[in-house]
Every structure is written in structure tokens, then in C-alpha cells.
Short mmCIF file of C-alpha atoms and ligand atoms in Angstrom, two decimals:
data_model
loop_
_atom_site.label_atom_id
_atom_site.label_comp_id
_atom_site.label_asym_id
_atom_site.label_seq_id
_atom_site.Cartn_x
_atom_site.Cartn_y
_atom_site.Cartn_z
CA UNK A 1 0.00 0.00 0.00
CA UNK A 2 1.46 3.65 -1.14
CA UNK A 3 1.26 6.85 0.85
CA UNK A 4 -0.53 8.23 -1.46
CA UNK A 5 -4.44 8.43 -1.34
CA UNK A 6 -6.23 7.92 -4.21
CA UNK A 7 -10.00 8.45 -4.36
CA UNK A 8 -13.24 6.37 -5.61
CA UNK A 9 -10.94 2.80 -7.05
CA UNK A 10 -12.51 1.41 -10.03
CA UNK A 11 -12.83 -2.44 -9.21
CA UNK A 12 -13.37 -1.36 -5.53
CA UNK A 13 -16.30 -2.99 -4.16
CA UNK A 14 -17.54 0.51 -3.15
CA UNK A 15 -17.85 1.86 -6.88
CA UNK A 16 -21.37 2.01 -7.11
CA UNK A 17 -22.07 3.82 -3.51
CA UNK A 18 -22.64 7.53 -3.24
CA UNK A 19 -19.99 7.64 -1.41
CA UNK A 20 -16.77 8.73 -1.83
CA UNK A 21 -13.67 6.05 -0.94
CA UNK A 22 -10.11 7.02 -0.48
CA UNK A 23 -7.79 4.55 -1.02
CA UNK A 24 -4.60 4.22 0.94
CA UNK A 25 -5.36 7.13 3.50
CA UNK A 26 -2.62 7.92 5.87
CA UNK A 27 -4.07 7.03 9.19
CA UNK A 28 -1.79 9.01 10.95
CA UNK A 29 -3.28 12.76 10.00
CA UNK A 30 -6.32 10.65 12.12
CA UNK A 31 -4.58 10.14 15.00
CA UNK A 32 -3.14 11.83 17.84
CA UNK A 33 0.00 9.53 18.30
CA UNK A 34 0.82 10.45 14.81
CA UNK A 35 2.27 7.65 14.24
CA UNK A 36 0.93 4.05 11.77
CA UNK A 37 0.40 3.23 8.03
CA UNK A 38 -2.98 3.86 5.81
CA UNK A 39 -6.34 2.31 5.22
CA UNK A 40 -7.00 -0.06 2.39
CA UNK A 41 -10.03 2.31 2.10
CA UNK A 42 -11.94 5.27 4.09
CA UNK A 43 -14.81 7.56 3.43
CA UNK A 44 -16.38 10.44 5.67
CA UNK A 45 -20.31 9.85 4.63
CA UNK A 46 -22.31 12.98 4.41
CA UNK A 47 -25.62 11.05 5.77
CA UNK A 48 -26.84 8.18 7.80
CA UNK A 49 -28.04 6.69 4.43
CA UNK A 50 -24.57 6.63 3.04
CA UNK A 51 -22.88 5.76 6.32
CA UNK A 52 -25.54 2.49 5.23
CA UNK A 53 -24.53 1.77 1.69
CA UNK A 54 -21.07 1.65 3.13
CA UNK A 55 -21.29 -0.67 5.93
CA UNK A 56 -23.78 -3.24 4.72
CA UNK A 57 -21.45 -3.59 1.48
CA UNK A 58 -18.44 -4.44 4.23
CA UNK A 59 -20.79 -6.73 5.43
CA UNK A 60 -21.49 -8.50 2.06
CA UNK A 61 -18.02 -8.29 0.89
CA UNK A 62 -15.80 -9.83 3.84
CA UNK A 63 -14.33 -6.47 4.26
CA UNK A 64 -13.53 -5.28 8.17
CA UNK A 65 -14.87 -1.73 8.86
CA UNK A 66 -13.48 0.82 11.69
CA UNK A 67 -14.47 3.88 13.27
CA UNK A 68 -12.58 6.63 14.25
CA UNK A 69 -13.19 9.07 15.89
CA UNK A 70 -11.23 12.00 17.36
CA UNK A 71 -8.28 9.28 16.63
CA UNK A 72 -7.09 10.02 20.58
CA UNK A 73 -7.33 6.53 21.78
CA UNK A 74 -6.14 4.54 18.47
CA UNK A 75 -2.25 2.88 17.78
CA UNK A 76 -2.63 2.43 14.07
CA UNK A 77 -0.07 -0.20 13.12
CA UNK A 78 2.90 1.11 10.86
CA UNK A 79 2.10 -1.55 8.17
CA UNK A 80 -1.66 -0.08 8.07
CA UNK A 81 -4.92 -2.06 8.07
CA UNK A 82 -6.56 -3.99 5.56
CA UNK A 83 -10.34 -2.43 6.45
CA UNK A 84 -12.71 0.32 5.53
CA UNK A 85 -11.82 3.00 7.93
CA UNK A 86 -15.04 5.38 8.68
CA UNK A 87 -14.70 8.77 10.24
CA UNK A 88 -18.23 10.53 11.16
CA UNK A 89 -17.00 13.87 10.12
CA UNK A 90 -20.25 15.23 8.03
CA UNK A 91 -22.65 17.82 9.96
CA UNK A 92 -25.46 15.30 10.41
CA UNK A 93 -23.27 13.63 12.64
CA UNK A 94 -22.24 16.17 14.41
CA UNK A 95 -25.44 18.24 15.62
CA UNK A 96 -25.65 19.15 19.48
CA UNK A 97 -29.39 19.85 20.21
CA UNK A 98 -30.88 20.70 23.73
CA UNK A 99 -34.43 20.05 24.26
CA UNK A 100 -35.18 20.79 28.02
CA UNK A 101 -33.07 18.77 30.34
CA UNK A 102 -32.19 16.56 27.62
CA UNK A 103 -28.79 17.36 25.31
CA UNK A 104 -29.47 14.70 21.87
CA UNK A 105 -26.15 14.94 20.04
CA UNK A 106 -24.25 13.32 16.90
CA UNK A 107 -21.40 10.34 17.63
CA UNK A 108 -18.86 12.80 15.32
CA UNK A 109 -19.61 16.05 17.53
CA UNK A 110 -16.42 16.61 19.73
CA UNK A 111 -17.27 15.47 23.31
CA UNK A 112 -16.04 19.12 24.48
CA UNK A 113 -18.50 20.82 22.52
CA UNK A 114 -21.45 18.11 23.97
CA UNK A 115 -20.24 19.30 27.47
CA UNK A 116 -20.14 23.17 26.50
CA UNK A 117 -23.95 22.92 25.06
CA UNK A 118 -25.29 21.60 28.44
CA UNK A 119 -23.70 23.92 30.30
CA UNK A 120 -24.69 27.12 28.52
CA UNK A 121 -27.99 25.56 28.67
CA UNK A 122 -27.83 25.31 32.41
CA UNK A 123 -27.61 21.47 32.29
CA UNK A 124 -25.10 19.92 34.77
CA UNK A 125 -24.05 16.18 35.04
CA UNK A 126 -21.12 16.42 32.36
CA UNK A 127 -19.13 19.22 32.79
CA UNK A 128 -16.27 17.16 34.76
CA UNK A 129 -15.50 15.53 31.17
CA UNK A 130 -14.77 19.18 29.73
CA UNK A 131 -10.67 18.02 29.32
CA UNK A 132 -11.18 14.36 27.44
CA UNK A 133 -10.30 14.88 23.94
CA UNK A 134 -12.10 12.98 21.27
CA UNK A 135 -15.70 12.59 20.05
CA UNK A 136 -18.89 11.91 21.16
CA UNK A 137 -18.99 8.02 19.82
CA UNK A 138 -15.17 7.01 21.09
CA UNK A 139 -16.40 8.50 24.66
CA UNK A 140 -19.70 6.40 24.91
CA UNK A 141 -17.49 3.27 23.21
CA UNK A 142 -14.31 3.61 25.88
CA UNK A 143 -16.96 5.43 28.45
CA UNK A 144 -14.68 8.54 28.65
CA UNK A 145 -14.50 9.55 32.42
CA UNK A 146 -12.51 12.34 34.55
CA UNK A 147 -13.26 13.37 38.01
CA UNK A 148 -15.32 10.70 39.27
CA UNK A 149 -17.85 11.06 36.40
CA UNK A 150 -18.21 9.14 33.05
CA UNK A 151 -19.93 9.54 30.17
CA UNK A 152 -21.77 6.34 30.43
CA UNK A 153 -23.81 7.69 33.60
CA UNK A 154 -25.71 10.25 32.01
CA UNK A 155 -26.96 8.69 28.89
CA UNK A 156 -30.72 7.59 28.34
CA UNK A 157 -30.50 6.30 25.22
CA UNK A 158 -28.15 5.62 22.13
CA UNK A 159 -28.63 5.24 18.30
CA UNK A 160 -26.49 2.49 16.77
CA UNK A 161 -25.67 0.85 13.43
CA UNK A 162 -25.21 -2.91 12.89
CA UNK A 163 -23.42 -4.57 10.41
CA UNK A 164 -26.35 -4.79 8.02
CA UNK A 165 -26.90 -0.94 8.10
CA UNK A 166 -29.86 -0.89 10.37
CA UNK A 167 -30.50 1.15 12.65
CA UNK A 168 -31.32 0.92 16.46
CA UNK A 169 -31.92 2.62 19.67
CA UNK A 170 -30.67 1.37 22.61
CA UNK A 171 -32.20 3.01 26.25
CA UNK A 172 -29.52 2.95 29.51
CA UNK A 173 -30.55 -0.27 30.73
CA UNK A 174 -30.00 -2.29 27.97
CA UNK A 175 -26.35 -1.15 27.48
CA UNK A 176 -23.39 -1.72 30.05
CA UNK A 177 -20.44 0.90 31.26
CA UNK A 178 -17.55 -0.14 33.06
CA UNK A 179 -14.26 1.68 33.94
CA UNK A 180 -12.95 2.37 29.82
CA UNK A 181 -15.25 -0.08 28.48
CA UNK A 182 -18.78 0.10 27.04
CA UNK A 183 -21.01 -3.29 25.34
CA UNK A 184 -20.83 -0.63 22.66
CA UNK A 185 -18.66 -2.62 20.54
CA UNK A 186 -19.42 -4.44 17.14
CA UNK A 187 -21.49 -1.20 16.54
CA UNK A 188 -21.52 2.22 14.84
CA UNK A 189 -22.57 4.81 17.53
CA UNK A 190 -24.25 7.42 15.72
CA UNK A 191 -26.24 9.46 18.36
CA UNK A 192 -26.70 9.87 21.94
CA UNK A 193 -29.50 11.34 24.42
CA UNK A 194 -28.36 12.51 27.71
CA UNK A 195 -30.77 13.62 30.60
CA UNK A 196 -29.32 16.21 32.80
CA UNK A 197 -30.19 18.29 35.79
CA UNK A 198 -31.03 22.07 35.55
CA UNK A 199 -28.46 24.13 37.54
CA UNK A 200 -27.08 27.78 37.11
CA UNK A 201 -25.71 28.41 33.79
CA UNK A 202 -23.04 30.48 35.00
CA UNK A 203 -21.85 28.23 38.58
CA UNK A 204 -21.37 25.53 35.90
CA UNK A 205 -19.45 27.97 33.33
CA UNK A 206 -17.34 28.64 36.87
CA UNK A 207 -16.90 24.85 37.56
CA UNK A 208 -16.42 23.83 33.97
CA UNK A 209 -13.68 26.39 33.47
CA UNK A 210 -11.78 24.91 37.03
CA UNK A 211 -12.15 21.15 35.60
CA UNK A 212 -10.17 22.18 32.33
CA UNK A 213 -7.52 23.71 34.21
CA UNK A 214 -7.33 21.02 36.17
CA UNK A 215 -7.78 18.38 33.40
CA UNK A 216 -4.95 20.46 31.68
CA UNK A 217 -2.66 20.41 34.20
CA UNK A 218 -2.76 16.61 34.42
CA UNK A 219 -2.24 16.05 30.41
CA UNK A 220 0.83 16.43 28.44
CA UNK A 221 1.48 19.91 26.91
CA UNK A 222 3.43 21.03 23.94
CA UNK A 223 2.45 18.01 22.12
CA UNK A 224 -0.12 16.21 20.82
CA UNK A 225 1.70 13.18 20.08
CA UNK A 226 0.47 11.08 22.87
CA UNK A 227 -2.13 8.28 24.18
CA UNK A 228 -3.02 7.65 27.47
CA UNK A 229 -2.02 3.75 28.02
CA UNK A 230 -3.69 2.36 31.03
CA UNK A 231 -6.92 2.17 32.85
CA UNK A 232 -6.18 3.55 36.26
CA UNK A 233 -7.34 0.44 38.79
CA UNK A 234 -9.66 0.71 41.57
CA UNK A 235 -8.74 2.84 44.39
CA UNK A 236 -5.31 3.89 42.94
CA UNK A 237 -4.02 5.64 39.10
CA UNK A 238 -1.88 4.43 36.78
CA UNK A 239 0.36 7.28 36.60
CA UNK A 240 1.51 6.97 40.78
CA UNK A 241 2.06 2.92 39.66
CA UNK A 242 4.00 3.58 36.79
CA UNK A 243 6.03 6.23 38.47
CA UNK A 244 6.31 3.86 41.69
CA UNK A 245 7.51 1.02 39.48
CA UNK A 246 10.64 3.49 37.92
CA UNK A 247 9.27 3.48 34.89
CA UNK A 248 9.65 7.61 34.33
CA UNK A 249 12.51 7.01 31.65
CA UNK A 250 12.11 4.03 29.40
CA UNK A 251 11.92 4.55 26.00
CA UNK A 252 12.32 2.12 23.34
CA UNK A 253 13.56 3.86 19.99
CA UNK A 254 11.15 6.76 19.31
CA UNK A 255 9.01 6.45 21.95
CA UNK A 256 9.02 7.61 25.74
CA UNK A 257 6.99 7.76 28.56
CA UNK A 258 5.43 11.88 29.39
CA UNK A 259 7.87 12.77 32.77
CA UNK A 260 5.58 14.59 34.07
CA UNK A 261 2.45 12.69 33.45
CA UNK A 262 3.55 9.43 33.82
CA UNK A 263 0.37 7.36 31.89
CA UNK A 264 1.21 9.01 28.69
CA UNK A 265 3.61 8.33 25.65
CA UNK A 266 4.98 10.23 23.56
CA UNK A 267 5.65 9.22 20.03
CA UNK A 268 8.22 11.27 17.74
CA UNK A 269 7.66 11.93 14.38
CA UNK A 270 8.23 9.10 12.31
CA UNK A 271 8.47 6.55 14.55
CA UNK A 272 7.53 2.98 14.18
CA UNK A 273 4.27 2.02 15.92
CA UNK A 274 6.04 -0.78 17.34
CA UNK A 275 7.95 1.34 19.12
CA UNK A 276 4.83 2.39 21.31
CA UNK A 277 3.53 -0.96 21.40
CA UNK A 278 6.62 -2.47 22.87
CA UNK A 279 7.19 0.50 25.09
CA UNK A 280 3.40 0.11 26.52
CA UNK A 281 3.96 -3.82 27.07
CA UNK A 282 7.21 -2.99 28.97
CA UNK A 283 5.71 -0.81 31.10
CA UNK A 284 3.12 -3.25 31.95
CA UNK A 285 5.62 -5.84 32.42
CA UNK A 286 7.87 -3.27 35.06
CA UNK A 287 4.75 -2.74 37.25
CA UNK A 288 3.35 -6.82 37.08
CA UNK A 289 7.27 -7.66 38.07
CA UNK A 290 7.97 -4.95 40.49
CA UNK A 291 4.39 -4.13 41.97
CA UNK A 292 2.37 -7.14 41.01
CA UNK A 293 -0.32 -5.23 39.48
CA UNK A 294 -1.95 -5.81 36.08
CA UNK A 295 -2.58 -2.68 34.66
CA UNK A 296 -5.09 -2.71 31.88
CA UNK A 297 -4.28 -0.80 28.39
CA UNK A 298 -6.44 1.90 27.76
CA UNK A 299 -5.11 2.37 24.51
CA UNK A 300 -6.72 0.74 20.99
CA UNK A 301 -4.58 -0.74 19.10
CA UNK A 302 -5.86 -1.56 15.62
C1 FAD B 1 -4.12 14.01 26.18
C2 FAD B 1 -5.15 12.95 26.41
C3 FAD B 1 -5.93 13.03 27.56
C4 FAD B 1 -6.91 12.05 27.80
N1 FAD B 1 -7.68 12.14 28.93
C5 FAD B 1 -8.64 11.23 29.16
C6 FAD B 1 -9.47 11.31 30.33
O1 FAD B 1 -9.34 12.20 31.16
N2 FAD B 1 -10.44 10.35 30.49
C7 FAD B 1 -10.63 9.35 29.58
O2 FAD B 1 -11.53 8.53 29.77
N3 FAD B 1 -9.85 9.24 28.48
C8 FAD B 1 -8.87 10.15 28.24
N4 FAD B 1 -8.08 10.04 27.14
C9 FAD B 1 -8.30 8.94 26.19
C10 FAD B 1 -9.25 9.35 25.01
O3 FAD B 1 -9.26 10.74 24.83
C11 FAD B 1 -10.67 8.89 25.27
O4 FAD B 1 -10.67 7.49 25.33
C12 FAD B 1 -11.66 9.37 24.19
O5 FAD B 1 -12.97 9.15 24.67
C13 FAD B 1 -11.47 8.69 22.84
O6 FAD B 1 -12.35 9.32 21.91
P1 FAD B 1 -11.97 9.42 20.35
O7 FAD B 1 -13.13 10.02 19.65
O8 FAD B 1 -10.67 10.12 20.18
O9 FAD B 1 -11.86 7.89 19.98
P2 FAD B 1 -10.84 7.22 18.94
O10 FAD B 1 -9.48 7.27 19.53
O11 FAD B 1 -11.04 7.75 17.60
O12 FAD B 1 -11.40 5.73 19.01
C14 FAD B 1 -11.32 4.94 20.17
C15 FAD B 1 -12.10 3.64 19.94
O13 FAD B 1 -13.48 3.95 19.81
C16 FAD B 1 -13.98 3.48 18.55
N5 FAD B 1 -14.95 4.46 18.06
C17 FAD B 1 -14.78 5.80 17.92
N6 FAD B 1 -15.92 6.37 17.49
C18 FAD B 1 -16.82 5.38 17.34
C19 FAD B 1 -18.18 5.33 16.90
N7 FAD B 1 -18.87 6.41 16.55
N8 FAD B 1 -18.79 4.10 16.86
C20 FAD B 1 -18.13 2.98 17.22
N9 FAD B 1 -16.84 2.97 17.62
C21 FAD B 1 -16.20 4.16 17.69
C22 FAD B 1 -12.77 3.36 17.64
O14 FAD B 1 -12.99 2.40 16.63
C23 FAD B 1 -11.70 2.94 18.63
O15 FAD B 1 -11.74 1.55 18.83
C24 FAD B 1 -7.08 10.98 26.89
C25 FAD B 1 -6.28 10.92 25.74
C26 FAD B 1 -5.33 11.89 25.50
C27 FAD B 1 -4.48 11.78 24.27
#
């Protein structure tokens, strides 16, 4: 596969589609790491119709398909994937609408703009999350959390594609959140509802601005070359393990752990995805062998 996109293949099994297929998209524009190889094919539909076409033909044809999203969470492998790579990019994807106490809003709107709306709207319940990159759709699918609160809690229901291009909606009780993890997988989110409580618009504009500060301070700055690798276990963090378990300067060829913000690495330009792979697994290894804790990757690797 070439670095070189090329759009709308003849002979691809997407000709006929109104959609329009790269082929050979560099990943890593997608990502924050940077970092990986390209897509055997991608397309940004412009409507839930298209989004459709696209995934019931993957179905059909044998061929994988991925979402990404705000590419924050994702190690794209250097040698690329063999899949159809989606990105929900187009504005009906991305509406935020408030309706009372309830915020409905696209899987491709950015999960900071989600948490602005409500809180201009005098809605509280989400305005911890203010600092988690990424969208709407990787948040509800790794139930983004900061603060004590996760996305997962406020949700009443969620609008989902399945592999034959249906649609469905799926209320709270029928779908699970755990600590990173949602049953959200095997699925295209699309759309969420959230139910929130009223509150003063501008106490929550006060608290929402403190939580980004915050949120800031604890995140890597200067780049935006980095993934967060672990799940921080019950009762403790990741970052206090890894830096307990003297892990502050590995590296392994271009990649490093943050110093400051120990759950964090940094990739430099260019660098093999391996490279972060191998550096996350021996970081993992440091704190089984010197702490005897398993710390769980937060991290996607495709
Ligand atoms: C600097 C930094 C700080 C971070 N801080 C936090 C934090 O405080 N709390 C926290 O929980 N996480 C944090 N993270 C991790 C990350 O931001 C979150 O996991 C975020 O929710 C990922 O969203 P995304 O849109 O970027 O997902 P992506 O990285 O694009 O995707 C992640 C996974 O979700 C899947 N996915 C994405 N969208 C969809 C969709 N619509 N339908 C189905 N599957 C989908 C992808 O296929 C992939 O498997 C941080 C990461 C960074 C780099």
C-alpha cells in the first residue's frame, strides 16, 4: 500500500455507492499519536443513508470496517490495516441539540462541545468531562471519564448501526459501562440522548472552566503526540504505579513515557508504531514484576 491516497478505485467494491472512498489514507493525520500506516479504504459519509450503503457492502463483501473518531485513543499499526476505515466527520453527525433537560447529540460532535452545550444551557451532570479529547462516539465506546464522572452515567439512550446498516436505539438499561469499556462494541454509535439536571448556567461555566484547568494540568502539553495507556485500577491511578515502578525514563527507539504525566507516551515523528507498542507492554511488564499489578491498556490498538 502507497502513501498516497487515491479516491473512488474502479474495481473497488464501493464503486457504485454515493460515497466517496479514499484509497490508501494515511491514518496518521487521524490520530493523535501520529504515528501508523494507511487504510485499504476510508470515506467520511455525508448522511446516515450513506454511512448504510457503506457498511452493509463491508458486510457483504468480507471487508472489516473501523471507526474513528477523534483518533485520541487509536495505535494504528505502521504496516496499516486492511479495512474500511469510517470517520463521522459530516454535519449530520455532528449536531448538538438541547431540548429541556435533555442534550441529543451526533457520535462525530467533539465530546467538548457536547459538554459546552449543556452547560450554557444550564444542564449539569457532564461538565467534569470538559478536558477528554475525542468525540462523542469514542467517549460512549471507551466510556470517557474524569473526576469521578463518566460519560456512560448520564446517557438515556443511544442510536447504533449494525453490520447490516440498520438502525437501532438502545435506552440505559440495555447497554453496560464499566471503567474504559462500554457493550458498545461491534457497533456504529451514531447518536446519543443525555438527561441532565437544571443548575445555574453560569456556577457551571465557573466549575467547567476549574475542571479544564485542572484536566490540563494533568495532560501532556506542547504536544499532541500522545495516548493515554492504562486504565487507572480501583482505588489507585496508573500514573503513581508507573512512576512507583521506575518506569519515568524508558523509552524504546522513538518512543518515551510523558515525565511529568507518567500514563502518557509520547511518540516522535516518524516513529515505528512498534515502538509504542513495545514500550506500553514494557511498562506493563515493570509494574506486574515490580508491583504485582496488572494494569489494563487503555489504549486501541488496531
Ligand atoms: C491528552 C489525552 C488526555 C486524555 N484524557 C482522558 C481522560 O481524562 N479520560 C478518559 O476517559 N480518556 C482520556 N483520554 C483517552 C481518550 O481521549 C478517550 O478514550 C476518548 O474518549 C477517545 O475518543 P476518540 O473520539 O478520540 O476515539 P478514537 O481514539 O477515535 O477511538 C477509540 C475507539 O473507539 C472506537 N470508536 C470511535 N468512534 C466510534 C463510533 N462512533 N462508533 C463505534 N466505535 C467508535 C474506535 O474504533 C476505537 O476503537 C485521553 C487521551 C489523551 C491523548
Amino acid at each position: 500500500m502507497t502513501d498516497q491516497p487515491t479516491s473512488s478505485p474502479a474495481g473497488s467494491p464501493f464503486d457504485d455507492l454515493p460515497v466517496t472512498v479514499q484509497l490508501a489514507e494515511p491514518l496518521a493525520k487521524h490520530t493523535w499519536l501520529g504515528v501508523g500506516g494507511v487504510s485499504q479504504y476510508f470515506c467520511e459519509p455525508g448522511s446516515v443513508d450513506a454511512l448504510s450503503t457503506v457498511v452493509s457492502r463491508c458486510n457483504e463483501t468480507g471487508v472489516k470496517l473501523r471507526v474513528i473518531g477523534g483518533g485520541s485513543n487509536v495505535l494504528v499499526p505502521s504496516e496499516g490495516v486492511e479495512s474500511m476505515v469510517v470517520r463521522l466527520s459530516a454535519p449530520p453527525f455532528c449536531g448538538v441539540e438541547v431540548d429541556g433537560q435533555s442534550v441529543s447529540v451526533g457520535a462525530g460532535a467533539k465530546l467538548v462541545h457536547l459538554v459546552s452545550a449543556a452547560v450554557q444551557a444550564g444542564l449539569s451532570g457532564l461538565e467534569d468531562l470538559v478536558g477528554v479529547p475525542g468525540t462523542v462516539g469514542g467517549g460512549l465506546v471507551g466510556n470517557a471519564a474524569a473526576h469521578g464522572c463518566n460519560l456512560g452515567q448520564r446517557v438515556y439512550s443511544v442510536t447504533v448501526m449494525l453490520p447490516d446498516g440498520s438502525t437501532e436505539d438502545r435506552v440505559r438499561d440495555d447497554i453496560a459501562f464499566a471503567s474504559g469499556w462500554s457493550s458498545l462494541d461491534g457497533v456504529i454509535v451514531l447518536a446519543a440522548r443525555f438527561d441532565l439536571d437544571e443548575d445555574d448556567p453560569e456556577r457551571l461555566t465557573k466549575r467547567m472552566q476549574r475542571q479544564w484547568i485542572v484536566e490540563r494540568s494533568e495532560q501532556p502539553s506542547g504536544t499532541r503526540s500522545v495516548a493515554m495507556m492504562f486504565k487507572d485500577p480501583v482505588g489507585t491511578t496508573a500514573e503513581s504505579l508507573i512512576a512507583q515502578a521506575g518506569c519515568r525514563d524508558l523509552c524504546i527507539g522513538g518512543a518515551s513515557i510523558y515525565p511529568s504525566c507518567t500514563n502518557y507516551v509520547v511518540a516522535e515523528a516518524g516513529c515505528p508504531s512498534s515502538d509504542v507498542q513495545e514500550l506500553v507492554e514494557k511498562v506493563r511488564g515493570v509494574v506486574r514484576e515490580k508491583l504485582g499489578v496488572e494494569l489494563a491498556p487503555r489504549i486501541c490498538v488496531w
